[in-house]
CSV table of C-alpha atoms and ligand atoms in Angstrom, one decimal:
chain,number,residue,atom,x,y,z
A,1,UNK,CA,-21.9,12.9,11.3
A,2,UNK,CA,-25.1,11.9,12.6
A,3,UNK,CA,-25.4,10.9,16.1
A,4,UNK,CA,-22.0,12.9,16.9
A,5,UNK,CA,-21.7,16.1,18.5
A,6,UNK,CA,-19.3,19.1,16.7
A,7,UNK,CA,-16.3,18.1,17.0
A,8,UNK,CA,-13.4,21.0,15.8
A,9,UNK,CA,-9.8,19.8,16.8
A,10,UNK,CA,-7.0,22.5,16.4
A,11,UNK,CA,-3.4,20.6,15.6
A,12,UNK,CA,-0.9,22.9,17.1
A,13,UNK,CA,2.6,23.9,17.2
A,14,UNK,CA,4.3,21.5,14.3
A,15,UNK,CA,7.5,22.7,14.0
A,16,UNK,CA,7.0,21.7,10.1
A,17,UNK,CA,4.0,21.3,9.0
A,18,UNK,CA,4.6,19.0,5.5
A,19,UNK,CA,1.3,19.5,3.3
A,20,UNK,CA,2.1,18.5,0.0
A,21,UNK,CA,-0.6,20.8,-0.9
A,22,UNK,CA,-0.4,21.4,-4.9
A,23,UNK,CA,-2.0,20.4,-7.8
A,24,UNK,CA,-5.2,17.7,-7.9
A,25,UNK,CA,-3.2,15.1,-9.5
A,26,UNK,CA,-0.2,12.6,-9.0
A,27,UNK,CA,2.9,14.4,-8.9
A,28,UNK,CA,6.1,14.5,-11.3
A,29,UNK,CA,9.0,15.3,-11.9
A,30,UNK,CA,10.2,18.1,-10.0
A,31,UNK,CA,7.0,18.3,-8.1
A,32,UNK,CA,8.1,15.4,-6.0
A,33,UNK,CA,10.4,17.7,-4.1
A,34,UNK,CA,8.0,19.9,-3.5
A,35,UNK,CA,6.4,19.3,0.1
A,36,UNK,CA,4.6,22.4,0.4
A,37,UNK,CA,6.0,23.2,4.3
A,38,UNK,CA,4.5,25.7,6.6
A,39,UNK,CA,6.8,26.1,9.7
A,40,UNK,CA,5.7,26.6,12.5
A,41,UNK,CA,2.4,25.6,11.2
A,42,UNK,CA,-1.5,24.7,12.5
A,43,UNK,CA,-4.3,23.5,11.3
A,44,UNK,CA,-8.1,23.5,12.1
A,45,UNK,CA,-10.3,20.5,11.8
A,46,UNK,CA,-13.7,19.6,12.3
A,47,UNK,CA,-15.9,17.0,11.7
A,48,UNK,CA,-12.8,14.7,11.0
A,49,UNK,CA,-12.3,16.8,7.9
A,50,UNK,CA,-9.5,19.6,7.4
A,51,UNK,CA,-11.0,23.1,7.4
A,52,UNK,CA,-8.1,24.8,7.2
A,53,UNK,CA,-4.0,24.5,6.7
A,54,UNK,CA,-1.8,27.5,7.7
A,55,UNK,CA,0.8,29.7,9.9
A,56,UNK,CA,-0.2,29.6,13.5
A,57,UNK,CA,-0.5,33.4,13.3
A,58,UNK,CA,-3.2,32.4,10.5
A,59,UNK,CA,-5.0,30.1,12.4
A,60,UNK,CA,-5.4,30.9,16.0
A,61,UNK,CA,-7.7,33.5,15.4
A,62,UNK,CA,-10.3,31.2,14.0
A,63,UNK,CA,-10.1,29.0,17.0
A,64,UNK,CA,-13.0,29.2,19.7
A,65,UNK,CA,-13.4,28.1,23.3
A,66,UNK,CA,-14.9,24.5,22.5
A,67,UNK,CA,-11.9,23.8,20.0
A,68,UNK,CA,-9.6,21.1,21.2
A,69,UNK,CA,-6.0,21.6,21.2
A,70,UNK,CA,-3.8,18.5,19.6
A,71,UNK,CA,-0.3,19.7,21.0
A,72,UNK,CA,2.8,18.6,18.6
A,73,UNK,CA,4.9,19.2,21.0
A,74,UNK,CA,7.4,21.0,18.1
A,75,UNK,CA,7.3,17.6,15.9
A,76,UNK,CA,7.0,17.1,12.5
A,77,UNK,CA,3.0,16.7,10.8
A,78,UNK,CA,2.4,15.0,8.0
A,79,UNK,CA,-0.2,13.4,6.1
A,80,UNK,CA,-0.7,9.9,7.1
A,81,UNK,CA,1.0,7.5,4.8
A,82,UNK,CA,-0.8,5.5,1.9
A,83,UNK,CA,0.6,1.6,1.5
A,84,UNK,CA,-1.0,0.9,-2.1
A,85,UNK,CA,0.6,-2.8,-2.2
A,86,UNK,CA,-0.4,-5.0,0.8
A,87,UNK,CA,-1.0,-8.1,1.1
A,88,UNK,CA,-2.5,-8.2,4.8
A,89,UNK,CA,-4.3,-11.3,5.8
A,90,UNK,CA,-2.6,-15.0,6.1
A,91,UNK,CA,-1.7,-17.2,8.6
A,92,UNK,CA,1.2,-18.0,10.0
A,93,UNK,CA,5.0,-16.7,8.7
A,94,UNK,CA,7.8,-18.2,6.6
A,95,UNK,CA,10.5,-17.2,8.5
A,96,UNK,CA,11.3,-21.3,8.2
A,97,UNK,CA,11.8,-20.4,3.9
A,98,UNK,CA,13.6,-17.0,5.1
A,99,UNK,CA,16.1,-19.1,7.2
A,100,UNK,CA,16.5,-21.6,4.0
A,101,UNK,CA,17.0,-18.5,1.9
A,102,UNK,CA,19.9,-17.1,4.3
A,103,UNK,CA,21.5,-20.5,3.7
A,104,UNK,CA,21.4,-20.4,0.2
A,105,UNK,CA,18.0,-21.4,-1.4
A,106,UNK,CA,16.1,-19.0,-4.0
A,107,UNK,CA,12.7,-18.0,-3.6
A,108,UNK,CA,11.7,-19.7,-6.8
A,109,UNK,CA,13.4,-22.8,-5.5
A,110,UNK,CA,11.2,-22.7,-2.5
A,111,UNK,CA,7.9,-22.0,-4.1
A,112,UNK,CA,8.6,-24.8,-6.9
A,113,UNK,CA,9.4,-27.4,-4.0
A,114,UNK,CA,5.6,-26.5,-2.7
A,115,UNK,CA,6.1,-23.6,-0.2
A,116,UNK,CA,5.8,-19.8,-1.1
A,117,UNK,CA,2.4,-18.6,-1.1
A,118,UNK,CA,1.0,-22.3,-1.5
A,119,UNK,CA,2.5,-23.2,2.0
A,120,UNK,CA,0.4,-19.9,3.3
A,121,UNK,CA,-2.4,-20.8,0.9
A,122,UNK,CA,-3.1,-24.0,3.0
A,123,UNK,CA,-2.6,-22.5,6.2
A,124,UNK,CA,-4.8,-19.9,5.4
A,125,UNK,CA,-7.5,-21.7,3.7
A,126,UNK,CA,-7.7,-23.6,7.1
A,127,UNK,CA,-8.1,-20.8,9.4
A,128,UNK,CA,-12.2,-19.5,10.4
A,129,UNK,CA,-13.2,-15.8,9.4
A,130,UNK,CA,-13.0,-15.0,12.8
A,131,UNK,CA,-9.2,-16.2,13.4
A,132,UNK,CA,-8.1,-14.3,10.5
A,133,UNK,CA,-9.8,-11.3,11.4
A,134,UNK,CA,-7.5,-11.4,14.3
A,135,UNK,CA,-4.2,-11.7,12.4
A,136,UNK,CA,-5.9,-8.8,10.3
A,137,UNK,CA,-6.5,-6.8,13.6
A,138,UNK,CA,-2.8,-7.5,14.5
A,139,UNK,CA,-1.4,-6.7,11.4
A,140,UNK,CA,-3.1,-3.5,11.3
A,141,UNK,CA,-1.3,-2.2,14.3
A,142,UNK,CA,1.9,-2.6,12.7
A,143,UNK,CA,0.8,-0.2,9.6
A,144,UNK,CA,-0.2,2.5,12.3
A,145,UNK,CA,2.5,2.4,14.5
A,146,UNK,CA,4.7,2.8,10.9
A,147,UNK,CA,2.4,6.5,10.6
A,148,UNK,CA,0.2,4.3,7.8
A,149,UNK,CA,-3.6,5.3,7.8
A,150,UNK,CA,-4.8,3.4,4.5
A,151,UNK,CA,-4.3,0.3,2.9
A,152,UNK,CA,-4.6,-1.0,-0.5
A,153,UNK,CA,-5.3,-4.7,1.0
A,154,UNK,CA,-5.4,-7.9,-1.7
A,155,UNK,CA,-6.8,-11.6,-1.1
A,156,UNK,CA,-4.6,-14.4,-2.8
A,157,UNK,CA,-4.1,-16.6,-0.2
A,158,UNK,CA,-7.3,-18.2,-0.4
A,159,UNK,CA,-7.4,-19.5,-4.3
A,160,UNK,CA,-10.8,-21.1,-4.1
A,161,UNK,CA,-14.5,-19.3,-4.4
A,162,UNK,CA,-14.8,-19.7,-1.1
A,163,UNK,CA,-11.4,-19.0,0.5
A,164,UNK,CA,-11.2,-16.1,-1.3
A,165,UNK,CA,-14.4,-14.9,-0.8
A,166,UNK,CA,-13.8,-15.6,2.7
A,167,UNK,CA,-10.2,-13.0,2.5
A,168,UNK,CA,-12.7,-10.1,1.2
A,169,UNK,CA,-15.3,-10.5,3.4
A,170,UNK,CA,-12.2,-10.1,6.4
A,171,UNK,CA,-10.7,-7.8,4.6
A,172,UNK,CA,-14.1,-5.4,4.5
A,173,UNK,CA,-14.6,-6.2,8.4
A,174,UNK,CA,-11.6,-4.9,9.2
A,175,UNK,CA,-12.2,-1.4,7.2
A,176,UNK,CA,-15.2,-1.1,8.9
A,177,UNK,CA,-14.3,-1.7,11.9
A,178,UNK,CA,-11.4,0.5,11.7
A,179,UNK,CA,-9.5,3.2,12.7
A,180,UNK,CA,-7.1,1.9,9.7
A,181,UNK,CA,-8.9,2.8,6.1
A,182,UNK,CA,-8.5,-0.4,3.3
A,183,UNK,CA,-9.0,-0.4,-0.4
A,184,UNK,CA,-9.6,-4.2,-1.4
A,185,UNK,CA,-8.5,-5.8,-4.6
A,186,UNK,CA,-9.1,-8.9,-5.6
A,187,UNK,CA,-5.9,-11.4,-6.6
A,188,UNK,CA,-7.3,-14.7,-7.1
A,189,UNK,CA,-4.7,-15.2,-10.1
A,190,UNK,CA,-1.7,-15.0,-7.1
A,191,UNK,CA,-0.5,-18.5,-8.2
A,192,UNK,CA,-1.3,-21.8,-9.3
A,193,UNK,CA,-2.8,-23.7,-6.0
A,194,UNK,CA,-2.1,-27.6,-5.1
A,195,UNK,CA,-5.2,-28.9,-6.6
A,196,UNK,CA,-4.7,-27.2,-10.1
A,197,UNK,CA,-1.3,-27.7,-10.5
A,198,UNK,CA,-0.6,-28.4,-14.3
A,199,UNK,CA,-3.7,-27.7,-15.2
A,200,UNK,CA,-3.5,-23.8,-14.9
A,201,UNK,CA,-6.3,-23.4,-17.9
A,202,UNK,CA,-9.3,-24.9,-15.4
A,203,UNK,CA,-8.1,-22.7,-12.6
A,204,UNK,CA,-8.3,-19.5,-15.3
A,205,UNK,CA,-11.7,-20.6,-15.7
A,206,UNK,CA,-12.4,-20.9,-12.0
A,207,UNK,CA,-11.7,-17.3,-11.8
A,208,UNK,CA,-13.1,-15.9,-14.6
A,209,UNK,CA,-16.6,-18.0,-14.1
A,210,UNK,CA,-17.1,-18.6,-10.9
A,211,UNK,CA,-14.7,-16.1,-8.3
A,212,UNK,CA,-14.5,-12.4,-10.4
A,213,UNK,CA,-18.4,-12.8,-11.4
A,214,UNK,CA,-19.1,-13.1,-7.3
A,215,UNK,CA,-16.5,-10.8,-6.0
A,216,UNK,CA,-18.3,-8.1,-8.2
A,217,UNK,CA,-21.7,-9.2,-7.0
A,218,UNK,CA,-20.8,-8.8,-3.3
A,219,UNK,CA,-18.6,-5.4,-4.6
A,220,UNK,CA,-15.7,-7.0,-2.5
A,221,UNK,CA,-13.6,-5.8,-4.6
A,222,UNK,CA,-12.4,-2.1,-6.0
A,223,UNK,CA,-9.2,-3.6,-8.1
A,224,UNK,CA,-8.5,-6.4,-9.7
A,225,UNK,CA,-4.6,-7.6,-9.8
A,226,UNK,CA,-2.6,-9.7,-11.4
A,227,UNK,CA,1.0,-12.2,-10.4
A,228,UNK,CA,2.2,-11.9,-14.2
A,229,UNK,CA,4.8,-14.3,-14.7
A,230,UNK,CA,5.9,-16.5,-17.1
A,231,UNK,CA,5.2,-20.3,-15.8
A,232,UNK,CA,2.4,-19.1,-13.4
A,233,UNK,CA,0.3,-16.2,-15.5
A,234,UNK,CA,1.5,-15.5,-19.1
A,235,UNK,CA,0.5,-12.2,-20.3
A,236,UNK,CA,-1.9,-13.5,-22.7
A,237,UNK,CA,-3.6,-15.3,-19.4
A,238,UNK,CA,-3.3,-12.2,-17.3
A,239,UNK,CA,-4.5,-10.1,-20.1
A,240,UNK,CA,-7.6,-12.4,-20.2
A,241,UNK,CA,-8.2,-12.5,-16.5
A,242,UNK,CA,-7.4,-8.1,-16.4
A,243,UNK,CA,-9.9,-8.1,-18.8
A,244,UNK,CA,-12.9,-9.8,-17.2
A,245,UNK,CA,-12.2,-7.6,-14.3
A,246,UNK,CA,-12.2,-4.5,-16.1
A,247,UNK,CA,-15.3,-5.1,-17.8
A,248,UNK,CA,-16.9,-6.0,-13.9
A,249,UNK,CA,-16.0,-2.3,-13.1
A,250,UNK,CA,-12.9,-3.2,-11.2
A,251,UNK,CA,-9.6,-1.3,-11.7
A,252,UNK,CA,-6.5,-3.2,-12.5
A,253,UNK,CA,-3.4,-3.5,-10.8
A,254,UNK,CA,-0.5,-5.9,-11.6
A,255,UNK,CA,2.5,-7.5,-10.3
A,256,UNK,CA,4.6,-6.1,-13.7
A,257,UNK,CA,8.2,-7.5,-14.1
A,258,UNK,CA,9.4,-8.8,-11.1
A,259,UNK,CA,11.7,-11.7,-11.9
A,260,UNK,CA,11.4,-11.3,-15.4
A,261,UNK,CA,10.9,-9.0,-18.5
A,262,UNK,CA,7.6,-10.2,-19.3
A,263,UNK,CA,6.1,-7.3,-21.2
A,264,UNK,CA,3.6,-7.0,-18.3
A,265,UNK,CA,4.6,-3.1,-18.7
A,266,UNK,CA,3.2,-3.0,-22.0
A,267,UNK,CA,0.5,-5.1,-20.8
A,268,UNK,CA,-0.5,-2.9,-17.8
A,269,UNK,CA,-0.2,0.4,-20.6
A,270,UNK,CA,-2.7,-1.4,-23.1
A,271,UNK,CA,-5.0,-2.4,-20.7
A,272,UNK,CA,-4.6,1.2,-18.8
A,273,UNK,CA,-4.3,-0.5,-15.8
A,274,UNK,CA,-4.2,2.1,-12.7
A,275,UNK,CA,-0.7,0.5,-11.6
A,276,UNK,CA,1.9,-1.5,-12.6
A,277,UNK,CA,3.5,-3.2,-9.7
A,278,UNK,CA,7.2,-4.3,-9.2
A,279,UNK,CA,8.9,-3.5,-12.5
A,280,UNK,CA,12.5,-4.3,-10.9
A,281,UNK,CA,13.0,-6.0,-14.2
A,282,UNK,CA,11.5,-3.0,-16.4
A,283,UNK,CA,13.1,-1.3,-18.9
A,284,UNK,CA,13.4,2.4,-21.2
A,285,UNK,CA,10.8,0.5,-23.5
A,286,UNK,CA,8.8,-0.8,-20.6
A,287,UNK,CA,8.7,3.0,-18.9
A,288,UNK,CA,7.9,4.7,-22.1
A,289,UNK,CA,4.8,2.6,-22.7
A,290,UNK,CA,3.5,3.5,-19.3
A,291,UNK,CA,4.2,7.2,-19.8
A,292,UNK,CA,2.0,6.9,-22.8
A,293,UNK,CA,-0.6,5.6,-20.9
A,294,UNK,CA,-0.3,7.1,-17.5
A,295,UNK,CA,0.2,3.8,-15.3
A,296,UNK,CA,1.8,4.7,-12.2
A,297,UNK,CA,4.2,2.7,-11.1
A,298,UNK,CA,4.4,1.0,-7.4
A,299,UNK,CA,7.5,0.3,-6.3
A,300,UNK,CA,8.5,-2.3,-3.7
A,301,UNK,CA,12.0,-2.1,-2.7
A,302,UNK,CA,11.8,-3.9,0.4
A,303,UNK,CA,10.9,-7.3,-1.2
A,304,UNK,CA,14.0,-6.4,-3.6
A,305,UNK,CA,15.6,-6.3,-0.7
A,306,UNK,CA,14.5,-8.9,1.0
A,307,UNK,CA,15.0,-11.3,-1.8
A,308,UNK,CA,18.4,-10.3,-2.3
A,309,UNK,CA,18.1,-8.7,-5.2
A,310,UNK,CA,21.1,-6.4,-7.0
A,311,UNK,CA,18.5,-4.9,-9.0
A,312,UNK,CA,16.3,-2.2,-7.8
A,313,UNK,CA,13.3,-0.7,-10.2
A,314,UNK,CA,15.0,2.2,-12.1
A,315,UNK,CA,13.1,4.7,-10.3
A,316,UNK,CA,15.0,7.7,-11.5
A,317,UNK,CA,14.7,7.0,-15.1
A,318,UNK,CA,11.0,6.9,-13.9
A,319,UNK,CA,10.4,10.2,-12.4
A,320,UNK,CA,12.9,11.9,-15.3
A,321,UNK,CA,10.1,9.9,-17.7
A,322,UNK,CA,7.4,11.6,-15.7
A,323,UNK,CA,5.4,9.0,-14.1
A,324,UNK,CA,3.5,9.6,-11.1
A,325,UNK,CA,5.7,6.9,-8.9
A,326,UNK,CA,4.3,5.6,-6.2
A,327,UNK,CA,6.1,3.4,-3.5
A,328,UNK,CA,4.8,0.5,-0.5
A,329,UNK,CA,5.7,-1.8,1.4
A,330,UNK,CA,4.4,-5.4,-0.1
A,331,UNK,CA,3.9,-6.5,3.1
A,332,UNK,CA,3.8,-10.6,2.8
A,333,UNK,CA,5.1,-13.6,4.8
A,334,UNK,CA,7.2,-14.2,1.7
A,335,UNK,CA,8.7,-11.8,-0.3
A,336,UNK,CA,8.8,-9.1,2.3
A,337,UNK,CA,7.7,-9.2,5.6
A,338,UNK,CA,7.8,-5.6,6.5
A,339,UNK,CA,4.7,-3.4,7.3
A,340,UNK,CA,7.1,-0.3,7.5
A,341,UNK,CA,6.7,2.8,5.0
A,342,UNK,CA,9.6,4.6,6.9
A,343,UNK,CA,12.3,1.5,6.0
A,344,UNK,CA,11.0,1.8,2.2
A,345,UNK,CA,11.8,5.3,2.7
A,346,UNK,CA,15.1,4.8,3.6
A,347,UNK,CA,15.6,1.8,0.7
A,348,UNK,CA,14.0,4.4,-1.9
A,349,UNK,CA,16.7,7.0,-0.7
A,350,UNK,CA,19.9,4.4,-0.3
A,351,UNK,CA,19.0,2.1,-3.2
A,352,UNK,CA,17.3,3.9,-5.7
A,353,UNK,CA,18.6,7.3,-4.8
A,354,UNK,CA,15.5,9.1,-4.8
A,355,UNK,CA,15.3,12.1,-2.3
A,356,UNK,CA,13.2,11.5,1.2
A,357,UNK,CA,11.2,14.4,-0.6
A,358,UNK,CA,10.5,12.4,-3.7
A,359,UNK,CA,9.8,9.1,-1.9
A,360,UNK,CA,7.2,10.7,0.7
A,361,UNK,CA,5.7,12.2,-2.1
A,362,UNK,CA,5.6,8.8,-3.5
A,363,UNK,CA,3.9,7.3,0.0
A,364,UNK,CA,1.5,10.0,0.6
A,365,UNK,CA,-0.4,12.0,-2.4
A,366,UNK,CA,1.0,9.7,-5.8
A,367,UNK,CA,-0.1,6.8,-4.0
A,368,UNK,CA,-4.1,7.9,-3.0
A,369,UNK,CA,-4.4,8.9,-6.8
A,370,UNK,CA,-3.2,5.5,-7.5
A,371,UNK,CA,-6.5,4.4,-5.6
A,372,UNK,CA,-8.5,7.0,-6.9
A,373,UNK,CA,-8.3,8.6,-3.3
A,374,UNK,CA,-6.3,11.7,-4.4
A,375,UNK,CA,-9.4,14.1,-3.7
A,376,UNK,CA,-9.9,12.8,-0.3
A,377,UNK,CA,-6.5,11.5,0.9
A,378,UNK,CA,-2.8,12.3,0.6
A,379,UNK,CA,-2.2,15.5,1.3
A,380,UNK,CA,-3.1,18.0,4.1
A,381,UNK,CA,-5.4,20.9,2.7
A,382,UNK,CA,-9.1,22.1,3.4
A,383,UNK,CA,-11.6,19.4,2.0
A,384,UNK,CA,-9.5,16.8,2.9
A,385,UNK,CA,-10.2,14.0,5.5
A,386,UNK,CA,-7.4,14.8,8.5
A,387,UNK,CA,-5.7,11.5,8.7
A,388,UNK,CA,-2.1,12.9,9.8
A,389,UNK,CA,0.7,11.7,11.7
A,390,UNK,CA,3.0,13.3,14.2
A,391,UNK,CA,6.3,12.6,14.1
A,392,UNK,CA,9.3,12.8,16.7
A,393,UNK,CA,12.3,14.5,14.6
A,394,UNK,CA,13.1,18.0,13.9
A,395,UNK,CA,13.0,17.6,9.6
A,396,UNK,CA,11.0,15.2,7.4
A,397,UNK,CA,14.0,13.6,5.8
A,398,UNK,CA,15.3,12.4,9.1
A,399,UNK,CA,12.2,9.9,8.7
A,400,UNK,CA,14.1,8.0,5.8
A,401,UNK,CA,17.5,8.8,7.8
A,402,UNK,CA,17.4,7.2,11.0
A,403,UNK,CA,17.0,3.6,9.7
A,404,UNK,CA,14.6,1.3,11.9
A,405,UNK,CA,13.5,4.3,14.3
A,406,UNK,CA,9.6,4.4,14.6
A,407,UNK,CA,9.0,8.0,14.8
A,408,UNK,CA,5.3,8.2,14.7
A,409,UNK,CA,3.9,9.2,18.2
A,410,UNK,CA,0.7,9.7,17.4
A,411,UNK,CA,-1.5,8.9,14.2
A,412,UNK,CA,-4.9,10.5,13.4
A,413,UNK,CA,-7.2,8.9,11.1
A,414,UNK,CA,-10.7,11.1,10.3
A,415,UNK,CA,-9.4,13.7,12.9
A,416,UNK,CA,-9.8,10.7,15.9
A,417,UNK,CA,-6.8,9.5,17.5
A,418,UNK,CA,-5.8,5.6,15.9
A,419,UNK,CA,-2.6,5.3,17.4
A,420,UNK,CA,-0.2,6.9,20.4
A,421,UNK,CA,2.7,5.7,21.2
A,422,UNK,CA,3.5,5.0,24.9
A,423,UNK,CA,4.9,7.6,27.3
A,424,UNK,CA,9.4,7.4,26.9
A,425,UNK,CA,9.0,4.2,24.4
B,501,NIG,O1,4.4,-9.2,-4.3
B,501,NIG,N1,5.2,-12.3,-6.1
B,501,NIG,C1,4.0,-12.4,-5.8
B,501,NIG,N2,3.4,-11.9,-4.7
B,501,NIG,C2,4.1,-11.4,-3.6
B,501,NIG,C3,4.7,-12.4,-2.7
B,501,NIG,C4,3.7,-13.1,-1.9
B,501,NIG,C5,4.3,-14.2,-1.0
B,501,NIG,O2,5.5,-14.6,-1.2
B,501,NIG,O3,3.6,-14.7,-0.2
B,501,NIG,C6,4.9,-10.2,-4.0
B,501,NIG,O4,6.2,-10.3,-3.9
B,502,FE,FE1,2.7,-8.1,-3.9
């Protein structure tokens, strides 16, 4: 790095060191269980990149008298987390439509009365880039203190040129302002905004003339997503809209199945999307289609949860199908207000049975493939930048076990320190 002096950090005495180290691609199968754990293990790092991964009898020879020692303490290293479903900057909450849910009301209900996103939509269309780069800031202390280093970040609250324009542009600040790493994707077709309402064909053309065509010209965006649903974007729309991203050079993501069997599976396998997002409503057909085409699948079973829903995505069927299944958080005021990888642990284990093994797989090295990160990020092996996370607890699974126990105490993104926890909190 120019401009920086040497810098060679050694990461000492981890009681288990978790390194999903392994093959260059997403993981299946029975690879998710397999974490790759050193105990007692060390690492060397310099430069903010890993130099090398091993025993601590391996490594302490190789360190020299300018090498600083980061002390685990005996606690648990592992890569930092990856959230690859985010939706990070709005203003204001909902916790007004979550009270009206506890007494009753749906989340459709809510959002065809005028609130859901459109309620944030206003409120965010009405905030300065400066004001929201704040909420952004704030937000981004939440992912950290949760042992998160990278975000996949989407716009969607905006739903004008500008607005949304105006989302990328904050979300880009914020990555290079750092210490947390985001991967921007453009959602423009998030839902149907007060001003085209009924008229859903002129706001398709909005996006496809006037907001993709600029989002690529700034390169704002990496991915471009879709809310496929029927009543908001049919898959014939979403297709159309997928599409003109793809042809911009944007990958695709897309909110797949959510409340209802759309076929947006099928949609995301013929348009080999990168992900399909959601798919609580997804079935054998829907999973075989995206085996075929190698989507990986993001699951979110905290907005499951925090809708209420009895149904869970089939992850099981998934992983015995062999996709590469990836899990976040969907942080949003809405549908689920959580920033927290370690609670989606814990739902992944409780509600969808799938091991803490297989979910931090899911959170770590599936979920920087799904971002085309996987040779940089994910896991904790030579090459690889050192964003890592020490954890207080004696085992790995005890991270999905102790439900609503931050156990991060300090996170390291590039090999600098992003995030410590404060002395006996
Ligand atoms: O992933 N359903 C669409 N988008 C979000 C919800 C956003 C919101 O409610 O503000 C989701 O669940
Ligand atoms: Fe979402």
């Amino acid at each position: 790095m120019m401009g920086e002096p040497d810098i060679e950090l050694a990461v000492m005495n981890c009681s288990q060191l978790v390194t999903l180290a392994g093959p260059s691609r997403p993981r299946i199968r029975s690879e998710m269980r397999g974490l790759s754990v050193i105990s007692n293990g060390a690492m060397l790092i310099r430069d903010g990149v890993i130099q090398s991964v091993g025993s601590r009898e391996q490594i302490e020879p190789l360190l020299s008298a300018k090498t600083v020692i980061v002390d685990a303490h005996g606690g648990i290293v592992l890569p930092g987390f990856v959230d690859a479903h985010t939706h990070p900057v709005f203003v204001g909450n909902r916790a007004d439509e979550f009270e009206q849910r506890a007494e009753g009301a749906t989340y459709e209900e809510i959002a065809a009365r005028g609130g859901g996103i459109r309620s944030t939509v206003r409120r965010t269309r009405s905030a300065s880039e400066a004001e929201l780069f704040d909420v952004g800031r704030r937000h981004q202390e939440w992912f950290l203190r949760g042992g998160t280093t990278t975000i996949e970040a989407k716009s969607g609250y905006g739903l004008s040129l500008e607005d949304e324009l105006k989302l990328l542009r904050v979300i880009r600040r914020l990555n290079q302002a750092g210490p947390l790493r985001y991967v921007p994707t453009f959602l423009g077709a998030h839902e149907i905004p007060d001003e085209y309402r009924g008229n859903t064909r002129s706001y398709v053309d909005l996006i496809l003339h006037e907001m993709l065509p600029e989002v690529a010209k700034h390169h704002l965006a990496e991915y471009c997503d879709v809310f496929c649903e029927p009543g908001i974007f049919d898959v014939s729309t979403s297709t159309e809209i997928l599409r003109a991203g793809g042809s911009l050079g944007m990958g695709l993501r897309i909110h797949a199945d959510q409340l209802s069997r759309s076929g947006a599976a099928e949609m995301a396998a013929q348009l080999q999307a990168a992900t399909a997002d959601h798919l609580e409503q997804t079935d054998g057909v829907g999973i075989e289609a995206l085996a075929r085409a190698n989507v990986q699948p993001v699951l979110l079973p905290a907005s499951a949860y925090t809708l209420g829903c009895k149904r869970f995505a089939p992850a099981r069927e998934m992983i015995e199908a062999g996709l590469g299944v990836v899990l976040a958080t969907d942080f949003n005021p809405g549908s689920s207000p959580t920033p927290s990888i370690p609670f989606v642990l814990s739902l992944a284990s409780t509600q969808m049975k799938m091991t803490p093994a297989e979910a931090i797989t899911a959170t770590t090295v599936n979920a920087a493939y799904s971002l085309g990160r996987g040779a940089e990020l994910g896991t904790l092996e030579a090459g690889k930048r050192a964003d890592f996370v020490i954890h207080d607890c004696q085992h790995y699974r005890e991270i999905a076990y102790f439900t609503g126990v931050e156990s991060a105490d300090a996170v390291y993104i590039n090999g600098k320190l992003a995030f410590a926890r404060a002395p006996g909190s």
